[in-house]
Amino acid sequence: MTTAEKVSRRKLSLLDLAGELSNVSRACKIMGYSRQQFYEIRRNYQTYGSAGLIDRLPGARGPHPNRVDEAVEVAILDHCLAKPGHGPLRVAQELALKGVQVSSGGVRGVWSRHNLLTKHERLLRLEKSVREQPFELSDEQIRALERFSPEFRERHIETKHTGDLVAVDTFFVGSLKGVGKIYLQSVIDCYSRYAWGRLYTNKLPLTAVHVLNEDVLPFFEEHNARISTILSDNGREFCGRPDNHPYELFLQLEEIEHRTTKVRRPQSNGFVERLHKT
């Protein structure tokens, strides 16, 4: 009988004696173990069976002894892209069904090393992966990205050149004492992502016209380009009767087509949303 087997049998005898006496302290005193050692031995035996009773000699350990295997880490990262909304416990449970054993703590460790601890960071990683190397997305991934990324929602809008589509919006900045409400009139070219903005104390058609007339159109003229289409929400500063609304009349005068987002869905103007980070 080897030394390891002798130690293993002695530990098993300790557990048996504690059961017979129904007294842990007395059994430990007889066998020469501490109570702490007893509970550790019992825990190992309950978890690993007889193999848990074998003493393991300390050996050389790597710089990260608790790091999961590379194959497990790859599985965690793959699942993170497939199901970015799953938390660490759910990921561990889902991987266990596939035969990959890892704790929720192990999942968090991998996420921490790859800057994926938050759902926001995991969705950013998914969006970046799709942009860099397009692949077929599941319906669940598409829904998650559309909720997360306004620009992804507008992926079906293709622009061929600068000025092909220009998005506009009014953004409430806040209130200043003695001034009142402050609004940002923002404009972005959907092809080049070049943007303009001006602050106003109201959100009227005249201010929406002003930023176009003073900043945007002169820029396009300077670069020998023109705006073909403007995309806005259905706000009153942009929309009204074509025959008497200042903004509508200005666009007609400049021969610019006016398109609007879906009713009650201002977030479908994804380019401006991305600019505002709303």
PDB file of C-alpha atoms in Angstrom:
ATOM      1  CA  MET A   1       0.000   0.000   0.000  1.00  0.00           C
ATOM      2  CA  THR A   2       1.408   3.376  -1.023  1.00  0.00           C
ATOM      3  CA  THR A   3       1.687   6.358   1.301  1.00  0.00           C
ATOM      4  CA  ALA A   4      -1.091   8.157  -0.597  1.00  0.00           C
ATOM      5  CA  GLU A   5      -3.406   5.180  -0.154  1.00  0.00           C
ATOM      6  CA  LYS A   6      -2.618   5.040   3.561  1.00  0.00           C
ATOM      7  CA  VAL A   7      -3.449   8.732   3.983  1.00  0.00           C
ATOM      8  CA  SER A   8      -6.626   8.271   1.965  1.00  0.00           C
ATOM      9  CA  ARG A   9      -7.729   5.333   4.145  1.00  0.00           C
ATOM     10  CA  ARG A  10      -6.966   7.316   7.324  1.00  0.00           C
ATOM     11  CA  LYS A  11      -9.153  10.189   6.133  1.00  0.00           C
ATOM     12  CA  LEU A  12     -11.964   7.785   5.319  1.00  0.00           C
ATOM     13  CA  SER A  13     -11.628   6.292   8.809  1.00  0.00           C
ATOM     14  CA  LEU A  14     -12.002   9.808  10.238  1.00  0.00           C
ATOM     15  CA  LEU A  15     -15.269  10.312   8.375  1.00  0.00           C
ATOM     16  CA  ASP A  16     -16.569   6.898   9.465  1.00  0.00           C
ATOM     17  CA  LEU A  17     -15.632   7.516  13.098  1.00  0.00           C
ATOM     18  CA  ALA A  18     -17.336  10.916  13.140  1.00  0.00           C
ATOM     19  CA  GLY A  19     -20.484   9.221  11.828  1.00  0.00           C
ATOM     20  CA  GLU A  20     -20.393   6.475  14.429  1.00  0.00           C
ATOM     21  CA  LEU A  21     -19.766   8.858  17.332  1.00  0.00           C
ATOM     22  CA  SER A  22     -22.028  11.591  16.000  1.00  0.00           C
ATOM     23  CA  ASN A  23     -19.401  13.945  17.360  1.00  0.00           C
ATOM     24  CA  VAL A  24     -16.949  15.675  15.032  1.00  0.00           C
ATOM     25  CA  SER A  25     -14.770  17.169  17.790  1.00  0.00           C
ATOM     26  CA  ARG A  26     -14.254  13.816  19.501  1.00  0.00           C
ATOM     27  CA  ALA A  27     -13.444  12.015  16.260  1.00  0.00           C
ATOM     28  CA  CYS A  28     -10.909  14.700  15.326  1.00  0.00           C
ATOM     29  CA  LYS A  29      -9.236  14.436  18.739  1.00  0.00           C
ATOM     30  CA  ILE A  30      -8.907  10.662  18.426  1.00  0.00           C
ATOM     31  CA  MET A  31      -7.586  10.732  14.839  1.00  0.00           C
ATOM     32  CA  GLY A  32      -5.365  13.793  15.273  1.00  0.00           C
ATOM     33  CA  TYR A  33      -7.127  16.167  12.879  1.00  0.00           C
ATOM     34  CA  SER A  34      -8.529  19.657  13.402  1.00  0.00           C
ATOM     35  CA  ARG A  35     -12.192  20.461  12.813  1.00  0.00           C
ATOM     36  CA  GLN A  36     -11.218  22.627   9.853  1.00  0.00           C
ATOM     37  CA  GLN A  37      -9.347  19.708   8.288  1.00  0.00           C
ATOM     38  CA  PHE A  38     -12.343  17.430   8.913  1.00  0.00           C
ATOM     39  CA  TYR A  39     -14.775  19.684   7.034  1.00  0.00           C
ATOM     40  CA  GLU A  40     -12.323  20.127   4.189  1.00  0.00           C
ATOM     41  CA  ILE A  41     -11.877  16.338   3.930  1.00  0.00           C
ATOM     42  CA  ARG A  42     -15.638  15.787   4.008  1.00  0.00           C
ATOM     43  CA  ARG A  43     -16.250  18.442   1.366  1.00  0.00           C
ATOM     44  CA  ASN A  44     -13.648  16.917  -0.961  1.00  0.00           C
ATOM     45  CA  TYR A  45     -15.095  13.442  -0.431  1.00  0.00           C
ATOM     46  CA  GLN A  46     -18.649  14.608  -1.148  1.00  0.00           C
ATOM     47  CA  THR A  47     -17.495  16.458  -4.266  1.00  0.00           C
ATOM     48  CA  TYR A  48     -14.925  14.078  -5.784  1.00  0.00           C
ATOM     49  CA  GLY A  49     -15.517  10.758  -4.025  1.00  0.00           C
ATOM     50  CA  SER A  50     -12.511   8.665  -2.992  1.00  0.00           C
ATOM     51  CA  ALA A  51     -10.282  10.632  -5.385  1.00  0.00           C
ATOM     52  CA  GLY A  52     -10.844  13.687  -3.208  1.00  0.00           C
ATOM     53  CA  LEU A  53      -9.105  11.974  -0.275  1.00  0.00           C
ATOM     54  CA  ILE A  54      -5.739  11.706  -2.041  1.00  0.00           C
ATOM     55  CA  ASP A  55      -3.148  14.288  -1.051  1.00  0.00           C
ATOM     56  CA  ARG A  56      -1.716  16.056  -4.062  1.00  0.00           C
ATOM     57  CA  LEU A  57       1.886  17.213  -3.845  1.00  0.00           C
ATOM     58  CA  PRO A  58       2.360  20.916  -4.622  1.00  0.00           C
ATOM     59  CA  GLY A  59       3.935  21.428  -8.028  1.00  0.00           C
ATOM     60  CA  ALA A  60       4.895  24.234 -10.348  1.00  0.00           C
ATOM     61  CA  ARG A  61       1.940  26.435 -11.088  1.00  0.00           C
ATOM     62  CA  GLY A  62       1.450  28.791 -14.000  1.00  0.00           C
ATOM     63  CA  PRO A  63       1.111  32.550 -13.644  1.00  0.00           C
ATOM     64  CA  HIS A  64      -2.692  32.208 -13.834  1.00  0.00           C
ATOM     65  CA  PRO A  65      -3.606  28.971 -12.045  1.00  0.00           C
ATOM     66  CA  ASN A  66      -7.345  29.711 -12.124  1.00  0.00           C
ATOM     67  CA  ARG A  67      -7.527  30.596 -15.814  1.00  0.00           C
ATOM     68  CA  VAL A  68      -9.836  28.366 -17.840  1.00  0.00           C
ATOM     69  CA  ASP A  69      -8.531  26.222 -20.704  1.00  0.00           C
ATOM     70  CA  GLU A  70      -8.134  27.891 -24.075  1.00  0.00           C
ATOM     71  CA  ALA A  71     -10.912  25.755 -25.601  1.00  0.00           C
ATOM     72  CA  VAL A  72     -13.306  26.802 -22.811  1.00  0.00           C
ATOM     73  CA  GLU A  73     -12.351  30.446 -23.291  1.00  0.00           C
ATOM     74  CA  VAL A  74     -13.098  30.209 -27.014  1.00  0.00           C
ATOM     75  CA  ALA A  75     -16.487  28.636 -26.236  1.00  0.00           C
ATOM     76  CA  ILE A  76     -17.302  31.480 -23.815  1.00  0.00           C
ATOM     77  CA  LEU A  77     -16.350  34.150 -26.357  1.00  0.00           C
ATOM     78  CA  ASP A  78     -18.367  32.433 -29.106  1.00  0.00           C
ATOM     79  CA  HIS A  79     -21.404  32.264 -26.824  1.00  0.00           C
ATOM     80  CA  CYS A  80     -20.899  35.924 -25.932  1.00  0.00           C
ATOM     81  CA  LEU A  81     -21.364  36.861 -29.605  1.00  0.00           C
ATOM     82  CA  ALA A  82     -24.264  34.481 -30.130  1.00  0.00           C
ATOM     83  CA  LYS A  83     -26.134  35.518 -26.945  1.00  0.00           C
ATOM     84  CA  PRO A  84     -24.771  38.909 -25.785  1.00  0.00           C
ATOM     85  CA  GLY A  85     -27.677  39.366 -23.366  1.00  0.00           C
ATOM     86  CA  HIS A  86     -26.877  36.271 -21.278  1.00  0.00           C
ATOM     87  CA  GLY A  87     -25.296  36.778 -17.854  1.00  0.00           C
ATOM     88  CA  PRO A  88     -22.365  34.678 -16.564  1.00  0.00           C
ATOM     89  CA  LEU A  89     -24.558  32.118 -14.782  1.00  0.00           C
ATOM     90  CA  ARG A  90     -26.739  31.603 -17.867  1.00  0.00           C
ATOM     91  CA  VAL A  91     -23.634  31.233 -20.038  1.00  0.00           C
ATOM     92  CA  ALA A  92     -22.191  28.602 -17.687  1.00  0.00           C
ATOM     93  CA  GLN A  93     -25.499  26.706 -17.721  1.00  0.00           C
ATOM     94  CA  GLU A  94     -25.836  26.840 -21.510  1.00  0.00           C
ATOM     95  CA  LEU A  95     -22.250  25.665 -22.030  1.00  0.00           C
ATOM     96  CA  ALA A  96     -22.774  22.822 -19.545  1.00  0.00           C
ATOM     97  CA  LEU A  97     -25.549  21.524 -21.805  1.00  0.00           C
ATOM     98  CA  LYS A  98     -22.933  21.338 -24.572  1.00  0.00           C
ATOM     99  CA  GLY A  99     -20.490  19.472 -22.342  1.00  0.00           C
ATOM    100  CA  VAL A 100     -18.307  22.487 -21.520  1.00  0.00           C
ATOM    101  CA  GLN A 101     -17.790  22.738 -17.772  1.00  0.00           C
ATOM    102  CA  VAL A 102     -17.073  26.212 -16.408  1.00  0.00           C
ATOM    103  CA  SER A 103     -18.294  28.217 -13.428  1.00  0.00           C
ATOM    104  CA  SER A 104     -19.982  31.603 -13.617  1.00  0.00           C
ATOM    105  CA  GLY A 105     -16.814  33.004 -12.017  1.00  0.00           C
ATOM    106  CA  GLY A 106     -14.770  31.507 -14.842  1.00  0.00           C
ATOM    107  CA  VAL A 107     -17.058  33.189 -17.374  1.00  0.00           C
ATOM    108  CA  ARG A 108     -16.630  36.543 -15.631  1.00  0.00           C
ATOM    109  CA  GLY A 109     -12.862  36.054 -15.621  1.00  0.00           C
ATOM    110  CA  VAL A 110     -12.817  35.593 -19.395  1.00  0.00           C
ATOM    111  CA  TRP A 111     -15.112  38.583 -19.880  1.00  0.00           C
ATOM    112  CA  SER A 112     -12.893  40.720 -17.666  1.00  0.00           C
ATOM    113  CA  ARG A 113      -9.771  39.893 -19.694  1.00  0.00           C
ATOM    114  CA  HIS A 114     -11.560  40.782 -22.939  1.00  0.00           C
ATOM    115  CA  ASN A 115     -13.433  43.886 -21.685  1.00  0.00           C
ATOM    116  CA  LEU A 116     -16.835  42.211 -22.009  1.00  0.00           C
ATOM    117  CA  LEU A 117     -18.178  42.525 -18.464  1.00  0.00           C
ATOM    118  CA  THR A 118     -21.228  44.604 -19.435  1.00  0.00           C
ATOM    119  CA  LYS A 119     -23.960  43.864 -21.945  1.00  0.00           C
ATOM    120  CA  HIS A 120     -23.088  47.140 -23.648  1.00  0.00           C
ATOM    121  CA  GLU A 121     -19.501  45.985 -24.194  1.00  0.00           C
ATOM    122  CA  ARG A 122     -20.626  42.604 -25.549  1.00  0.00           C
ATOM    123  CA  LEU A 123     -23.012  44.245 -28.018  1.00  0.00           C
ATOM    124  CA  LEU A 124     -20.226  46.574 -29.118  1.00  0.00           C
ATOM    125  CA  ARG A 125     -18.037  43.524 -29.761  1.00  0.00           C
ATOM    126  CA  LEU A 126     -20.809  41.874 -31.796  1.00  0.00           C
ATOM    127  CA  GLU A 127     -21.390  45.031 -33.831  1.00  0.00           C
ATOM    128  CA  LYS A 128     -17.651  45.385 -34.480  1.00  0.00           C
ATOM    129  CA  SER A 129     -17.351  41.729 -35.526  1.00  0.00           C
ATOM    130  CA  VAL A 130     -20.204  42.076 -38.017  1.00  0.00           C
ATOM    131  CA  ARG A 131     -18.708  45.258 -39.447  1.00  0.00           C
ATOM    132  CA  GLU A 132     -15.188  43.839 -39.822  1.00  0.00           C
ATOM    133  CA  GLN A 133     -16.110  40.385 -41.105  1.00  0.00           C
ATOM    134  CA  PRO A 134     -19.809  40.108 -42.035  1.00  0.00           C
ATOM    135  CA  PHE A 135     -21.523  36.845 -41.134  1.00  0.00           C
ATOM    136  CA  GLU A 136     -25.106  35.647 -40.979  1.00  0.00           C
ATOM    137  CA  LEU A 137     -26.876  36.840 -37.838  1.00  0.00           C
ATOM    138  CA  SER A 138     -29.650  35.040 -36.006  1.00  0.00           C
ATOM    139  CA  ASP A 139     -33.011  36.790 -35.491  1.00  0.00           C
ATOM    140  CA  GLU A 140     -32.107  37.242 -31.818  1.00  0.00           C
ATOM    141  CA  GLN A 141     -28.791  38.913 -32.674  1.00  0.00           C
ATOM    142  CA  ILE A 142     -30.488  41.216 -35.189  1.00  0.00           C
ATOM    143  CA  ARG A 143     -33.112  42.306 -32.650  1.00  0.00           C
ATOM    144  CA  ALA A 144     -30.453  42.947 -30.008  1.00  0.00           C
ATOM    145  CA  LEU A 145     -28.307  45.024 -32.369  1.00  0.00           C
ATOM    146  CA  GLU A 146     -31.265  46.999 -33.674  1.00  0.00           C
ATOM    147  CA  ARG A 147     -32.229  47.959 -30.118  1.00  0.00           C
ATOM    148  CA  PHE A 148     -28.625  48.793 -29.264  1.00  0.00           C
ATOM    149  CA  SER A 149     -27.301  50.479 -32.403  1.00  0.00           C
ATOM    150  CA  PRO A 150     -29.256  53.161 -34.287  1.00  0.00           C
ATOM    151  CA  GLU A 151     -26.740  52.934 -37.119  1.00  0.00           C
ATOM    152  CA  PHE A 152     -27.321  49.197 -37.459  1.00  0.00           C
ATOM    153  CA  ARG A 153     -31.065  49.864 -37.772  1.00  0.00           C
ATOM    154  CA  GLU A 154     -30.270  52.029 -40.792  1.00  0.00           C
ATOM    155  CA  ARG A 155     -28.012  49.410 -42.409  1.00  0.00           C
ATOM    156  CA  HIS A 156     -30.523  48.979 -45.245  1.00  0.00           C
ATOM    157  CA  ILE A 157     -30.060  52.637 -46.263  1.00  0.00           C
ATOM    158  CA  GLU A 158     -27.315  52.835 -48.842  1.00  0.00           C
ATOM    159  CA  THR A 159     -25.738  56.126 -49.871  1.00  0.00           C
ATOM    160  CA  LYS A 160     -23.645  56.429 -53.008  1.00  0.00           C
ATOM    161  CA  HIS A 161     -21.993  59.797 -52.463  1.00  0.00           C
ATOM    162  CA  THR A 162     -21.797  62.855 -50.230  1.00  0.00           C
ATOM    163  CA  GLY A 163     -25.147  64.630 -50.114  1.00  0.00           C
ATOM    164  CA  ASP A 164     -27.093  61.590 -51.266  1.00  0.00           C
ATOM    165  CA  LEU A 165     -28.840  61.543 -47.881  1.00  0.00           C
ATOM    166  CA  VAL A 166     -28.549  64.118 -45.094  1.00  0.00           C
ATOM    167  CA  ALA A 167     -30.218  63.485 -41.730  1.00  0.00           C
ATOM    168  CA  VAL A 168     -31.443  66.304 -39.470  1.00  0.00           C
ATOM    169  CA  ASP A 169     -32.842  66.452 -35.961  1.00  0.00           C
ATOM    170  CA  THR A 170     -33.540  68.731 -32.987  1.00  0.00           C
ATOM    171  CA  PHE A 171     -31.983  67.737 -29.682  1.00  0.00           C
ATOM    172  CA  PHE A 172     -32.960  69.241 -26.324  1.00  0.00           C
ATOM    173  CA  VAL A 173     -29.696  70.129 -24.582  1.00  0.00           C
ATOM    174  CA  GLY A 174     -31.061  71.543 -21.315  1.00  0.00           C
ATOM    175  CA  SER A 175     -32.051  74.788 -19.621  1.00  0.00           C
ATOM    176  CA  LEU A 176     -29.869  77.737 -18.610  1.00  0.00           C
ATOM    177  CA  LYS A 177     -30.815  80.201 -15.923  1.00  0.00           C
ATOM    178  CA  GLY A 178     -31.755  83.510 -17.486  1.00  0.00           C
ATOM    179  CA  VAL A 179     -31.780  81.985 -20.973  1.00  0.00           C
ATOM    180  CA  GLY A 180     -34.326  79.180 -20.929  1.00  0.00           C
ATOM    181  CA  LYS A 181     -34.391  76.016 -22.984  1.00  0.00           C
ATOM    182  CA  ILE A 182     -31.476  75.258 -25.295  1.00  0.00           C
ATOM    183  CA  TYR A 183     -31.869  73.160 -28.447  1.00  0.00           C
ATOM    184  CA  LEU A 184     -29.269  71.739 -30.817  1.00  0.00           C
ATOM    185  CA  GLN A 185     -30.115  71.709 -34.507  1.00  0.00           C
ATOM    186  CA  SER A 186     -27.937  68.911 -35.867  1.00  0.00           C
ATOM    187  CA  VAL A 187     -27.249  67.833 -39.417  1.00  0.00           C
ATOM    188  CA  ILE A 188     -25.178  64.861 -40.617  1.00  0.00           C
ATOM    189  CA  ASP A 189     -24.213  63.637 -44.053  1.00  0.00           C
ATOM    190  CA  CYS A 190     -24.964  59.897 -44.004  1.00  0.00           C
ATOM    191  CA  TYR A 191     -22.209  59.071 -46.492  1.00  0.00           C
ATOM    192  CA  SER A 192     -19.211  60.917 -45.040  1.00  0.00           C
ATOM    193  CA  ARG A 193     -20.546  61.182 -41.435  1.00  0.00           C
ATOM    194  CA  TYR A 194     -19.593  64.871 -41.515  1.00  0.00           C
ATOM    195  CA  ALA A 195     -21.836  66.804 -39.130  1.00  0.00           C
ATOM    196  CA  TRP A 196     -22.925  70.353 -38.313  1.00  0.00           C
ATOM    197  CA  GLY A 197     -24.694  71.808 -35.326  1.00  0.00           C
ATOM    198  CA  ARG A 198     -26.001  75.105 -33.910  1.00  0.00           C
ATOM    199  CA  LEU A 199     -27.577  76.010 -30.598  1.00  0.00           C
ATOM    200  CA  TYR A 200     -30.894  77.861 -30.420  1.00  0.00           C
ATOM    201  CA  THR A 201     -33.368  78.921 -27.759  1.00  0.00           C
ATOM    202  CA  ASN A 202     -36.345  77.468 -29.646  1.00  0.00           C
ATOM    203  CA  LYS A 203     -37.254  74.696 -32.049  1.00  0.00           C
ATOM    204  CA  LEU A 204     -38.960  76.475 -34.912  1.00  0.00           C
ATOM    205  CA  PRO A 205     -38.929  75.941 -38.691  1.00  0.00           C
ATOM    206  CA  LEU A 206     -36.856  79.116 -39.039  1.00  0.00           C
ATOM    207  CA  THR A 207     -34.032  77.744 -36.880  1.00  0.00           C
ATOM    208  CA  ALA A 208     -34.062  74.471 -38.820  1.00  0.00           C
ATOM    209  CA  VAL A 209     -33.784  76.505 -42.036  1.00  0.00           C
ATOM    210  CA  HIS A 210     -31.112  78.764 -40.553  1.00  0.00           C
ATOM    211  CA  VAL A 211     -28.569  76.008 -39.860  1.00  0.00           C
ATOM    212  CA  LEU A 212     -29.003  74.676 -43.399  1.00  0.00           C
ATOM    213  CA  ASN A 213     -28.719  78.081 -45.020  1.00  0.00           C
ATOM    214  CA  GLU A 214     -25.810  79.357 -42.915  1.00  0.00           C
ATOM    215  CA  ASP A 215     -23.665  76.247 -42.432  1.00  0.00           C
ATOM    216  CA  VAL A 216     -24.649  73.216 -44.464  1.00  0.00           C
ATOM    217  CA  LEU A 217     -25.489  74.468 -47.959  1.00  0.00           C
ATOM    218  CA  PRO A 218     -22.461  76.810 -48.147  1.00  0.00           C
ATOM    219  CA  PHE A 219     -20.211  73.861 -47.272  1.00  0.00           C
ATOM    220  CA  PHE A 220     -21.667  71.725 -50.074  1.00  0.00           C
ATOM    221  CA  GLU A 221     -21.401  74.613 -52.568  1.00  0.00           C
ATOM    222  CA  GLU A 222     -17.777  75.168 -51.580  1.00  0.00           C
ATOM    223  CA  HIS A 223     -17.033  71.534 -52.399  1.00  0.00           C
ATOM    224  CA  ASN A 224     -19.067  71.464 -55.623  1.00  0.00           C
ATOM    225  CA  ALA A 225     -21.657  69.096 -54.177  1.00  0.00           C
ATOM    226  CA  ARG A 226     -25.366  69.274 -53.477  1.00  0.00           C
ATOM    227  CA  ILE A 227     -27.918  67.666 -51.172  1.00  0.00           C
ATOM    228  CA  SER A 228     -30.317  65.270 -52.868  1.00  0.00           C
ATOM    229  CA  THR A 229     -32.452  64.140 -49.916  1.00  0.00           C
ATOM    230  CA  ILE A 230     -33.017  65.218 -46.315  1.00  0.00           C
ATOM    231  CA  LEU A 231     -34.300  62.765 -43.701  1.00  0.00           C
ATOM    232  CA  SER A 232     -36.066  64.128 -40.606  1.00  0.00           C
ATOM    233  CA  ASP A 233     -38.568  63.029 -37.991  1.00  0.00           C
ATOM    234  CA  ASN A 234     -42.146  64.343 -38.030  1.00  0.00           C
ATOM    235  CA  GLY A 235     -41.465  67.312 -35.725  1.00  0.00           C
ATOM    236  CA  ARG A 236     -43.319  70.536 -36.427  1.00  0.00           C
ATOM    237  CA  GLU A 237     -40.081  72.347 -37.154  1.00  0.00           C
ATOM    238  CA  PHE A 238     -39.562  70.064 -40.161  1.00  0.00           C
ATOM    239  CA  CYS A 239     -43.031  69.050 -41.327  1.00  0.00           C
ATOM    240  CA  GLY A 240     -46.185  70.874 -42.335  1.00  0.00           C
ATOM    241  CA  ARG A 241     -48.242  71.855 -45.345  1.00  0.00           C
ATOM    242  CA  PRO A 242     -45.937  71.958 -48.383  1.00  0.00           C
ATOM    243  CA  ASP A 243     -47.495  75.210 -49.604  1.00  0.00           C
ATOM    244  CA  ASN A 244     -46.901  77.333 -46.469  1.00  0.00           C
ATOM    245  CA  HIS A 245     -44.479  75.616 -44.073  1.00  0.00           C
ATOM    246  CA  PRO A 246     -41.116  77.507 -44.034  1.00  0.00           C
ATOM    247  CA  TYR A 247     -38.937  74.403 -43.916  1.00  0.00           C
ATOM    248  CA  GLU A 248     -40.891  72.570 -46.618  1.00  0.00           C
ATOM    249  CA  LEU A 249     -40.840  75.665 -48.833  1.00  0.00           C
ATOM    250  CA  PHE A 250     -37.083  76.104 -48.340  1.00  0.00           C
ATOM    251  CA  LEU A 251     -36.382  72.517 -49.406  1.00  0.00           C
ATOM    252  CA  GLN A 252     -38.593  72.953 -52.469  1.00  0.00           C
ATOM    253  CA  LEU A 253     -36.703  76.113 -53.354  1.00  0.00           C
ATOM    254  CA  GLU A 254     -33.375  74.260 -53.086  1.00  0.00           C
ATOM    255  CA  GLU A 255     -34.819  71.258 -54.992  1.00  0.00           C
ATOM    256  CA  ILE A 256     -34.147  68.890 -52.089  1.00  0.00           C
ATOM    257  CA  GLU A 257     -36.364  65.852 -51.537  1.00  0.00           C
ATOM    258  CA  HIS A 258     -37.791  65.574 -48.004  1.00  0.00           C
ATOM    259  CA  ARG A 259     -38.203  62.150 -46.420  1.00  0.00           C
ATOM    260  CA  THR A 260     -39.510  61.473 -42.896  1.00  0.00           C
ATOM    261  CA  THR A 261     -39.116  58.608 -40.438  1.00  0.00           C
ATOM    262  CA  LYS A 262     -41.938  56.302 -39.443  1.00  0.00           C
ATOM    263  CA  VAL A 263     -44.658  57.916 -37.343  1.00  0.00           C
ATOM    264  CA  ARG A 264     -43.998  57.499 -33.595  1.00  0.00           C
ATOM    265  CA  ARG A 265     -40.611  55.988 -34.428  1.00  0.00           C
ATOM    266  CA  PRO A 266     -38.138  58.901 -34.321  1.00  0.00           C
ATOM    267  CA  GLN A 267     -35.416  56.414 -33.368  1.00  0.00           C
ATOM    268  CA  SER A 268     -35.499  55.104 -36.941  1.00  0.00           C
ATOM    269  CA  ASN A 269     -33.364  58.133 -37.856  1.00  0.00           C
ATOM    270  CA  GLY A 270     -30.361  56.137 -36.718  1.00  0.00           C
ATOM    271  CA  PHE A 271     -27.568  58.332 -38.054  1.00  0.00           C
ATOM    272  CA  VAL A 272     -28.575  61.332 -35.964  1.00  0.00           C
ATOM    273  CA  GLU A 273     -29.271  59.087 -32.967  1.00  0.00           C
ATOM    274  CA  ARG A 274     -25.724  57.810 -33.213  1.00  0.00           C
ATOM    275  CA  LEU A 275     -24.504  61.396 -33.320  1.00  0.00           C
ATOM    276  CA  HIS A 276     -26.518  62.279 -30.209  1.00  0.00           C
ATOM    277  CA  LYS A 277     -25.833  58.872 -28.589  1.00  0.00           C
ATOM    278  CA  THR A 278     -29.524  58.577 -27.642  1.00  0.00           C
TER     279      THR A 278
END
